[in-house]
JSON list of C-alpha atoms in Angstrom, two decimals:
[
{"chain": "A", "resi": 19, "resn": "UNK", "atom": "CA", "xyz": [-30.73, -122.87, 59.38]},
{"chain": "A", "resi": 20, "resn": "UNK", "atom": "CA", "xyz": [-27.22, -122.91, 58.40]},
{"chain": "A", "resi": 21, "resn": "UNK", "atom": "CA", "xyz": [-26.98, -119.41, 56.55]},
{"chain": "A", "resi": 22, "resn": "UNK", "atom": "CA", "xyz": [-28.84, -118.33, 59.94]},
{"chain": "A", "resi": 23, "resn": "UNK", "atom": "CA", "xyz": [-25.97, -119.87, 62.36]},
{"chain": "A", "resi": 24, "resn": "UNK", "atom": "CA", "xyz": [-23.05, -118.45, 60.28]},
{"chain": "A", "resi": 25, "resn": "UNK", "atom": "CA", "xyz": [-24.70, -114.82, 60.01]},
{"chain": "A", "resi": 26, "resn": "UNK", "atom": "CA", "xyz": [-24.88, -115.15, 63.59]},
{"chain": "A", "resi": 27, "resn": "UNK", "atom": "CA", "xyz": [-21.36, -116.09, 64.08]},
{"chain": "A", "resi": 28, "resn": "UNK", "atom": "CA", "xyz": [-20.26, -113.51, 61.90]},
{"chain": "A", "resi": 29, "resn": "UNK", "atom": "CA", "xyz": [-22.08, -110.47, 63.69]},
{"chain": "A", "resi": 30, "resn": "UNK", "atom": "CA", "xyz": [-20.53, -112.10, 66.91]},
{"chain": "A", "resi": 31, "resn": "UNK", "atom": "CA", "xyz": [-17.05, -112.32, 64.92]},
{"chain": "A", "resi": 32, "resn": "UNK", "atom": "CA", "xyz": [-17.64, -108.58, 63.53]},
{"chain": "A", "resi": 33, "resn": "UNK", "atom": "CA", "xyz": [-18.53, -107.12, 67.00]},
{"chain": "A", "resi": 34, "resn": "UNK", "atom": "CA", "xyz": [-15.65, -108.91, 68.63]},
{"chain": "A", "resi": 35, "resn": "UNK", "atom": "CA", "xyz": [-13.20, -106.95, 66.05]},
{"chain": "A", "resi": 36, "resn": "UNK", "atom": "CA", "xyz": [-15.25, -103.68, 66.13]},
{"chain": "A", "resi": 37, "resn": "UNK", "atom": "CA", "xyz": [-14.57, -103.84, 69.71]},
{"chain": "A", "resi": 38, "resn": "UNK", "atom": "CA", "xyz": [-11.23, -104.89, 69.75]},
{"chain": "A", "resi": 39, "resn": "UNK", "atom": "CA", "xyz": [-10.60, -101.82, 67.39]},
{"chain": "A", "resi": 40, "resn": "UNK", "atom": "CA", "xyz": [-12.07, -99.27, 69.61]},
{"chain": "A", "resi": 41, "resn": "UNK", "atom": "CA", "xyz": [-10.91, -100.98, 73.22]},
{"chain": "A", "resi": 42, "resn": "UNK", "atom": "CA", "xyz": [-7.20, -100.83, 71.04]},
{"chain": "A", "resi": 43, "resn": "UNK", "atom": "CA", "xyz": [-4.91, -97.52, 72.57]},
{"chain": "A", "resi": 44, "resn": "UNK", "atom": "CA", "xyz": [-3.65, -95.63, 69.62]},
{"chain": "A", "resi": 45, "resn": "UNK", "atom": "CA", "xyz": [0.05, -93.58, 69.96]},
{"chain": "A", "resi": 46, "resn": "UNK", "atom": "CA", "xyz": [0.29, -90.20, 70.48]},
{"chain": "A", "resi": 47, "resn": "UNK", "atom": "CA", "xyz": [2.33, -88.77, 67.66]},
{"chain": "A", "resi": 48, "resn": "UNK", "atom": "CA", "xyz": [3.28, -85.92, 69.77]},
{"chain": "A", "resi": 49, "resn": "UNK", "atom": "CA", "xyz": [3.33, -87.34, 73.51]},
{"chain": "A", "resi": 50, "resn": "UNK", "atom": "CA", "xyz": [5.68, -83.81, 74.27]},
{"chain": "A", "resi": 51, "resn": "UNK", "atom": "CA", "xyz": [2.97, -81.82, 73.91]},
{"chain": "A", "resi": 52, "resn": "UNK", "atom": "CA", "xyz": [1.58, -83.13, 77.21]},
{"chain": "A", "resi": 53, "resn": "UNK", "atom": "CA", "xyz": [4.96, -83.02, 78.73]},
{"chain": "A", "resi": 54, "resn": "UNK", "atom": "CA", "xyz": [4.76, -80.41, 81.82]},
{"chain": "A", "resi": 55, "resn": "UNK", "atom": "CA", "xyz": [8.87, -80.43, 81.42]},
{"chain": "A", "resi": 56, "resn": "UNK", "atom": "CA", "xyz": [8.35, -79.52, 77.78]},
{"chain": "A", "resi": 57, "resn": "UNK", "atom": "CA", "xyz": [6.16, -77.16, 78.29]},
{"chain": "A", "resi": 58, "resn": "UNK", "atom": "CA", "xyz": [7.76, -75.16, 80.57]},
{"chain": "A", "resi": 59, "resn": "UNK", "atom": "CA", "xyz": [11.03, -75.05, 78.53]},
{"chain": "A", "resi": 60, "resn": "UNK", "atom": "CA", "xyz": [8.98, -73.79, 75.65]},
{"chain": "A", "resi": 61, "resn": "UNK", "atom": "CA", "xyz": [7.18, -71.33, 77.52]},
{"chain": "A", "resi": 62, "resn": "UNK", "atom": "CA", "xyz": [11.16, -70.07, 78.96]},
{"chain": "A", "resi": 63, "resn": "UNK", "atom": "CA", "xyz": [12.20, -70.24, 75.08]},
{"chain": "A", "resi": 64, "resn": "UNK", "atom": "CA", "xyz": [9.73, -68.16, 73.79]},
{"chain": "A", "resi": 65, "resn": "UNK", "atom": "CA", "xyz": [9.92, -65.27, 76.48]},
{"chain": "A", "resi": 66, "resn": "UNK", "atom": "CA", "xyz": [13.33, -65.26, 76.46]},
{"chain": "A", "resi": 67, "resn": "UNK", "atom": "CA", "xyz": [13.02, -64.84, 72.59]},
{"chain": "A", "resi": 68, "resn": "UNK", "atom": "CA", "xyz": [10.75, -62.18, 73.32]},
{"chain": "A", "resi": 69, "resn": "UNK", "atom": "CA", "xyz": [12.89, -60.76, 75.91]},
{"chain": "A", "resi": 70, "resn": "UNK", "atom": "CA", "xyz": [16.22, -60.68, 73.57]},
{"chain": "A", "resi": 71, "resn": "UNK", "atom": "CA", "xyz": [14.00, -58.53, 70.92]},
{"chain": "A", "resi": 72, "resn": "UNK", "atom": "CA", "xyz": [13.30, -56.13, 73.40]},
{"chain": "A", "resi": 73, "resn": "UNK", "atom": "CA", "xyz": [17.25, -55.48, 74.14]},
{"chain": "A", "resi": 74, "resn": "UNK", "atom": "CA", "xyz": [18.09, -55.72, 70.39]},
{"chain": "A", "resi": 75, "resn": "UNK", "atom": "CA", "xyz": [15.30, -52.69, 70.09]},
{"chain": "A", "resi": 76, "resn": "UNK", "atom": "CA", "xyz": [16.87, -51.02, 73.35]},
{"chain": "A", "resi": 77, "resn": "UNK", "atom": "CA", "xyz": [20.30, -50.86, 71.77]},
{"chain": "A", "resi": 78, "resn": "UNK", "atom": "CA", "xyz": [18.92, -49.79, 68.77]},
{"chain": "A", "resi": 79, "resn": "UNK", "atom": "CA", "xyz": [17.27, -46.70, 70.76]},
{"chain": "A", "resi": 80, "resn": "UNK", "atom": "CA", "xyz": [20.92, -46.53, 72.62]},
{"chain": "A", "resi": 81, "resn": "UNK", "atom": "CA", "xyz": [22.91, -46.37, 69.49]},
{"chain": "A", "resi": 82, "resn": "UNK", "atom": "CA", "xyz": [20.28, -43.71, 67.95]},
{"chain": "A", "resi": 83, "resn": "UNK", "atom": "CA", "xyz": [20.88, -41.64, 71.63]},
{"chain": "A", "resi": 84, "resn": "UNK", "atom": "CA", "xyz": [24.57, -41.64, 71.46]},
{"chain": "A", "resi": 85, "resn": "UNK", "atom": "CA", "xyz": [24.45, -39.88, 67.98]},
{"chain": "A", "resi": 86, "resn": "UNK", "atom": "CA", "xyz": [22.06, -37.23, 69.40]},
{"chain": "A", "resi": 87, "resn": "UNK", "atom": "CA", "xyz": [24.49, -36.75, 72.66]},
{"chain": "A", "resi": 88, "resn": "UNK", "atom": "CA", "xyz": [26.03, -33.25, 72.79]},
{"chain": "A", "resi": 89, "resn": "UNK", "atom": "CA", "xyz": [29.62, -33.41, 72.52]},
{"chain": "A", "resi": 90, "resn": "UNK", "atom": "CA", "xyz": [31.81, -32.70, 75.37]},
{"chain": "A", "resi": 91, "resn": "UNK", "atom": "CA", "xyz": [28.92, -32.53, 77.97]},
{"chain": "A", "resi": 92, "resn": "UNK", "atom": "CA", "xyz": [29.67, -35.95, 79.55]},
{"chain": "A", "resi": 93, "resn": "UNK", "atom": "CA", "xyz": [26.81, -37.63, 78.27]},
{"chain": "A", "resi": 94, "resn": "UNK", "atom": "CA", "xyz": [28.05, -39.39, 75.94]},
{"chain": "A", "resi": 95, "resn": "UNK", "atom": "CA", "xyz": [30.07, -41.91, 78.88]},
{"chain": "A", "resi": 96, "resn": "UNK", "atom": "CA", "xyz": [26.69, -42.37, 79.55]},
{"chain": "A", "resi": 97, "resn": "UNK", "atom": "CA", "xyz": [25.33, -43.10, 76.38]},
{"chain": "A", "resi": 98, "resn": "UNK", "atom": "CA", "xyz": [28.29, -45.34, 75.85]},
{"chain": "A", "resi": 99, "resn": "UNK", "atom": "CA", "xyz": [27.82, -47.26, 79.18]},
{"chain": "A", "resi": 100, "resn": "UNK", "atom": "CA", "xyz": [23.87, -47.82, 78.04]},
{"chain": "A", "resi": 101, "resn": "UNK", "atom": "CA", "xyz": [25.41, -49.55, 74.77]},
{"chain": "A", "resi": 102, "resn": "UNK", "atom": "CA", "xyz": [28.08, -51.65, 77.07]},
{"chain": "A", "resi": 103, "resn": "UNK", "atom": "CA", "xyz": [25.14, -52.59, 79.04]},
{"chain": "A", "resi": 104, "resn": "UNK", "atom": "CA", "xyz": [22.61, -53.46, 76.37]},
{"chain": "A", "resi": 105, "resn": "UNK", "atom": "CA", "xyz": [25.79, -55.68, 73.92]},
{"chain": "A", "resi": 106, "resn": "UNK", "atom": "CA", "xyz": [26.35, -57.32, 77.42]},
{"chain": "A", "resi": 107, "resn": "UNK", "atom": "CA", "xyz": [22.72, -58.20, 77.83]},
{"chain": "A", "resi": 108, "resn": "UNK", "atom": "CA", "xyz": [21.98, -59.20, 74.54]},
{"chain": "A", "resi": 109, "resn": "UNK", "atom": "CA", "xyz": [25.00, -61.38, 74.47]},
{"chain": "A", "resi": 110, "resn": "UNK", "atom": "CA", "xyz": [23.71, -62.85, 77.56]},
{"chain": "A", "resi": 111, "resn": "UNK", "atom": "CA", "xyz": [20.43, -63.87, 76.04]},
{"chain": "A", "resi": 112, "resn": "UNK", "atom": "CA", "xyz": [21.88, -65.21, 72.93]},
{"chain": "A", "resi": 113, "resn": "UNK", "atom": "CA", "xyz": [23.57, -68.07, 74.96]},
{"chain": "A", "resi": 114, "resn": "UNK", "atom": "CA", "xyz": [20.36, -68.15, 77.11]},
{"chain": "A", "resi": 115, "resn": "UNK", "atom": "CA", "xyz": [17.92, -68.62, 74.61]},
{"chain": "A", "resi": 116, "resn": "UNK", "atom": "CA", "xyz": [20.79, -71.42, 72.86]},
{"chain": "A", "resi": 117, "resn": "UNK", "atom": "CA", "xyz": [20.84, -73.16, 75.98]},
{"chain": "A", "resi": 118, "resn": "UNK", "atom": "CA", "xyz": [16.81, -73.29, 75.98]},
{"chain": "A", "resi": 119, "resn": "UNK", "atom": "CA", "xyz": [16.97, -74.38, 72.42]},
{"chain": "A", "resi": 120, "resn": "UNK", "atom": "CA", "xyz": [18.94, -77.45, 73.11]},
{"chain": "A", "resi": 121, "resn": "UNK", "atom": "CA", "xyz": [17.37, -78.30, 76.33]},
{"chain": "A", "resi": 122, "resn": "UNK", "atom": "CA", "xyz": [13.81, -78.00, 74.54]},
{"chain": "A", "resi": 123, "resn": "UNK", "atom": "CA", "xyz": [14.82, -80.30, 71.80]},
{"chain": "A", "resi": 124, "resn": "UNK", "atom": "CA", "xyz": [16.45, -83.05, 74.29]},
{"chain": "A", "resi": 125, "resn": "UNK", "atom": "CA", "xyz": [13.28, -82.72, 76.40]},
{"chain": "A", "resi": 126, "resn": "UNK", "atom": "CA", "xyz": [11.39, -83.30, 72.98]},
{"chain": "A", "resi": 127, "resn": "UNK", "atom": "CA", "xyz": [12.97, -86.18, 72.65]},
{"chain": "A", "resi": 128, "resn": "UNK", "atom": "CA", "xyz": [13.15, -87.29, 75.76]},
{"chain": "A", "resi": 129, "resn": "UNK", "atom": "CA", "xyz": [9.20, -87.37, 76.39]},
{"chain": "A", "resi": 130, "resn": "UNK", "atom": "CA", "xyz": [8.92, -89.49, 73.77]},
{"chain": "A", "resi": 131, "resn": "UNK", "atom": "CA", "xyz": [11.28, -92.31, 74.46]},
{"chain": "A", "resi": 132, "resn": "UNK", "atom": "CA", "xyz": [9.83, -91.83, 78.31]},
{"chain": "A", "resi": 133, "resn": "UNK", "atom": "CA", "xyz": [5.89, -91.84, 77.01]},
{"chain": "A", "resi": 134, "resn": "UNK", "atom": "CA", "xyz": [6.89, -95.31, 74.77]},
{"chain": "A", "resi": 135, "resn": "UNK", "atom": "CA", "xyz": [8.69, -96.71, 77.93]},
{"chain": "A", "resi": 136, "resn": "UNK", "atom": "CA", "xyz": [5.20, -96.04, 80.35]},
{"chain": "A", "resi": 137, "resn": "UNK", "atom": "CA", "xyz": [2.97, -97.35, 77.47]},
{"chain": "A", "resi": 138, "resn": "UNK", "atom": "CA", "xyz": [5.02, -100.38, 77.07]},
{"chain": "A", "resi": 139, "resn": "UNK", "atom": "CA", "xyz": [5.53, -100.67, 81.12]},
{"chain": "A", "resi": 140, "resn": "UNK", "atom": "CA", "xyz": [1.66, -99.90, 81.60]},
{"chain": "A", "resi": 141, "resn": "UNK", "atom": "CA", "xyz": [2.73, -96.58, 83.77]},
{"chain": "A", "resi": 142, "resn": "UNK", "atom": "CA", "xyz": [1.12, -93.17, 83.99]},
{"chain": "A", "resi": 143, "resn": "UNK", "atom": "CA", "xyz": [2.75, -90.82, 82.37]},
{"chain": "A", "resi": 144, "resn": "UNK", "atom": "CA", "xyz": [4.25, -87.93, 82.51]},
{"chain": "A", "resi": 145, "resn": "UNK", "atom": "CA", "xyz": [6.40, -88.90, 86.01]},
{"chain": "A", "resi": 146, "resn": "UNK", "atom": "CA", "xyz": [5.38, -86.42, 88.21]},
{"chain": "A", "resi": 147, "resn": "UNK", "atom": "CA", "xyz": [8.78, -87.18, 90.39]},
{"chain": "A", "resi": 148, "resn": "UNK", "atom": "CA", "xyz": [10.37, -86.16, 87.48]},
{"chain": "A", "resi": 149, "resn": "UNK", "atom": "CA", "xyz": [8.58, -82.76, 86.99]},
{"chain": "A", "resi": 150, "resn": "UNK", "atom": "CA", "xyz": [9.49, -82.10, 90.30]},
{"chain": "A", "resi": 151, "resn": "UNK", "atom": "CA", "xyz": [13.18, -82.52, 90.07]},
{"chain": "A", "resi": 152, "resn": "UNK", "atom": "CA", "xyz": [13.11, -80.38, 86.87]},
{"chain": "A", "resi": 153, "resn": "UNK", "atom": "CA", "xyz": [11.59, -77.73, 88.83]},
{"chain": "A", "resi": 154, "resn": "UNK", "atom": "CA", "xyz": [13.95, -78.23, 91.48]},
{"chain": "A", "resi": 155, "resn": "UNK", "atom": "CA", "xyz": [16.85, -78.12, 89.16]},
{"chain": "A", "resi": 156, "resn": "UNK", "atom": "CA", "xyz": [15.57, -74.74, 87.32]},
{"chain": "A", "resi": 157, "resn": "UNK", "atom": "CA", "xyz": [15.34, -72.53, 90.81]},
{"chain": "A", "resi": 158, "resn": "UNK", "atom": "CA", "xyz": [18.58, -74.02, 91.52]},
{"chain": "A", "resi": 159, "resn": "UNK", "atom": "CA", "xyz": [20.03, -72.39, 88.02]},
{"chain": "A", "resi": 160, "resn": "UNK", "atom": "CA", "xyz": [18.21, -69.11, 88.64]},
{"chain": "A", "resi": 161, "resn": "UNK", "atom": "CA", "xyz": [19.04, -68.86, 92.40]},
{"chain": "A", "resi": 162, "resn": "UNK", "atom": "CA", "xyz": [22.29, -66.39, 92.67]},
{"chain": "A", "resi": 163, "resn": "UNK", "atom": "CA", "xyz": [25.57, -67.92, 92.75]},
{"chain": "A", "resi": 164, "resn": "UNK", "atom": "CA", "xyz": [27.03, -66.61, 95.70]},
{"chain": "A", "resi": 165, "resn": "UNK", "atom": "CA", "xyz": [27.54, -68.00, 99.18]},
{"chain": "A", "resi": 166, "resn": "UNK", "atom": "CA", "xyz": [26.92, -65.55, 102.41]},
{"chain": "A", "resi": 167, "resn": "UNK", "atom": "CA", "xyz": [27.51, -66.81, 105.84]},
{"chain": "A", "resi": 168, "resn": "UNK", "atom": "CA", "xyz": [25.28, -64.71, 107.31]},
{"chain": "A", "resi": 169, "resn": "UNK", "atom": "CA", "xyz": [22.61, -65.77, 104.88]},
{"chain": "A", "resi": 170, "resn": "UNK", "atom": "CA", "xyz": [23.09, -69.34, 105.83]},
{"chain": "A", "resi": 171, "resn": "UNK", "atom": "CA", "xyz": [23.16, -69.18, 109.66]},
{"chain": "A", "resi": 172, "resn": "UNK", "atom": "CA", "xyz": [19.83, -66.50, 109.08]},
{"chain": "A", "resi": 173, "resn": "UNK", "atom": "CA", "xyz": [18.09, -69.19, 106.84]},
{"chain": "A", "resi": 174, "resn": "UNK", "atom": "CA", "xyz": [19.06, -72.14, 109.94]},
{"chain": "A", "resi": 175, "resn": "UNK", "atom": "CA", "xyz": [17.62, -69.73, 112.51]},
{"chain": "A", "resi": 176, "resn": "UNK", "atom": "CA", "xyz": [21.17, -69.40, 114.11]},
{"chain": "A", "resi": 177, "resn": "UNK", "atom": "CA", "xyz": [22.93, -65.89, 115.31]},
{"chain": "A", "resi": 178, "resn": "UNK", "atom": "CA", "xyz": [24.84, -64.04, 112.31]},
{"chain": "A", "resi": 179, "resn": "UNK", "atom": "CA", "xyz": [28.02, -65.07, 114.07]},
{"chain": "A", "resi": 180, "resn": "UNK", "atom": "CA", "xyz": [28.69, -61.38, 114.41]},
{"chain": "A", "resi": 181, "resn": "UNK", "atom": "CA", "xyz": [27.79, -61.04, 117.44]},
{"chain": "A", "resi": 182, "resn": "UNK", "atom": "CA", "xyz": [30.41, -61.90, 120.12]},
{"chain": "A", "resi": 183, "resn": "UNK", "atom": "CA", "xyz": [28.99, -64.15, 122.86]},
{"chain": "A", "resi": 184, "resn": "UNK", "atom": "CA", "xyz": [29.79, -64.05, 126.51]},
{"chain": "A", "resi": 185, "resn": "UNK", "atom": "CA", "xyz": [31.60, -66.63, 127.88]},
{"chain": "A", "resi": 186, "resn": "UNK", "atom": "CA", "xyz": [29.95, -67.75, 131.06]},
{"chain": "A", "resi": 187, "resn": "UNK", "atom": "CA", "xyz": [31.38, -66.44, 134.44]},
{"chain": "A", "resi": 188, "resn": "UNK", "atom": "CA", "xyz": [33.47, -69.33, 135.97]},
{"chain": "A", "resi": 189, "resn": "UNK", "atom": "CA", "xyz": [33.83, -68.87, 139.67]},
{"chain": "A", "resi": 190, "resn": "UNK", "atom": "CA", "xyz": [37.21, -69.01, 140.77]},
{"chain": "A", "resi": 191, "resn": "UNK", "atom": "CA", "xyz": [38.12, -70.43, 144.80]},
{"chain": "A", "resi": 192, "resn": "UNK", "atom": "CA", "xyz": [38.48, -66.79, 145.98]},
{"chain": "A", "resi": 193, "resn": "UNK", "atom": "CA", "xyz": [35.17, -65.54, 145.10]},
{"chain": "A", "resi": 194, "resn": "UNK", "atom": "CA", "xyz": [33.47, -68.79, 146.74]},
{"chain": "A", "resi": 195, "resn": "UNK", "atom": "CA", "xyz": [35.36, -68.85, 149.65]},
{"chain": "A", "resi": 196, "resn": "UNK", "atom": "CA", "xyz": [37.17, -72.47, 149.01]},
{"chain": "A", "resi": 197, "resn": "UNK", "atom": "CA", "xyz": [41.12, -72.91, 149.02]}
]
């Protein structure tokens, strides 16, 4: 009777722990990888990785063209321009795909610290408030940089302000007959 009790209790015990184990949340090792902000930063990396191999090939072709430019025809200003245009691109990319480098790491690390906070806090993550800013902040980097009157009082459904408006007629005592 005894043996019987104390297999009992330890099945009870056993399921307890077997339950415990598989009720217990493990860590993700790699919470970034679910990170919509991380994401997108690596999918901006990698095509502008992509994009900076297709200039280094296009100044490749340009540098090939300006040795196979007839002299004194006045392509080769035109050749030269293609080269200006392509060094000034590529160097453009460079510090574009730099920047994305360093933002993707930060972000990397980032997640994590925010997916340990949640867990620990017993919040959902990722924040989708925060994905939302991001977004916000990235059309804000690739909107252009330049400020148009015009475009403003368009966008607010006012007049361009180039148009001069009439002033309103005031009557004066003459016209209405009063001294």
């Amino acid at each position: 009777m005894h043996q019987k009790k104390m297999r009992l209790i330890l099945s009870v015990v056993s399921l307890l722990a077997a339950g415990l184990l598989i009720s217990c949340n493990k860590r993700d090792p790699t919470p970034e990888n679910r990170d919509p902000l991380f994401l997108e930063l690596d999918a901006r990396r990698r095509q502008t990785d992509q994009d900076l191999a297709a200039a280094r090939a296009a100044y490749e072709e340009a540098q090939s063209k300006l040795l196979d430019v007839a002299p004194q025809t006045g392509q080769i200003k035109y050749a030269q321009k293609r080269i200006a245009d392509t060094e000034e691109r590529i160097t453009k990319l460079e510090q574009l795909l730099k920047y994305y480098e360093i933002k993707y790491e930060s972000q990397r690390w980032r997640a994590r610290e925010a997916y340990l906070l949640a867990e620990f806090d017993n919040k959902p993550w990722p924040n989708q408030q925060e994905r939302e800013d991001f977004l916000e902040s990235l059309r804000a980097e690739s909107s252009p940089h330049t400020w148009s009157v015009s475009d403003r009082r368009a966008s607010l459904g006012l007049p361009n302000g180039h148009t001069v408006n009439k002033a309103p007629k005031i009557e004066s005592h003459s016209e209405s007959g009063e001294h």
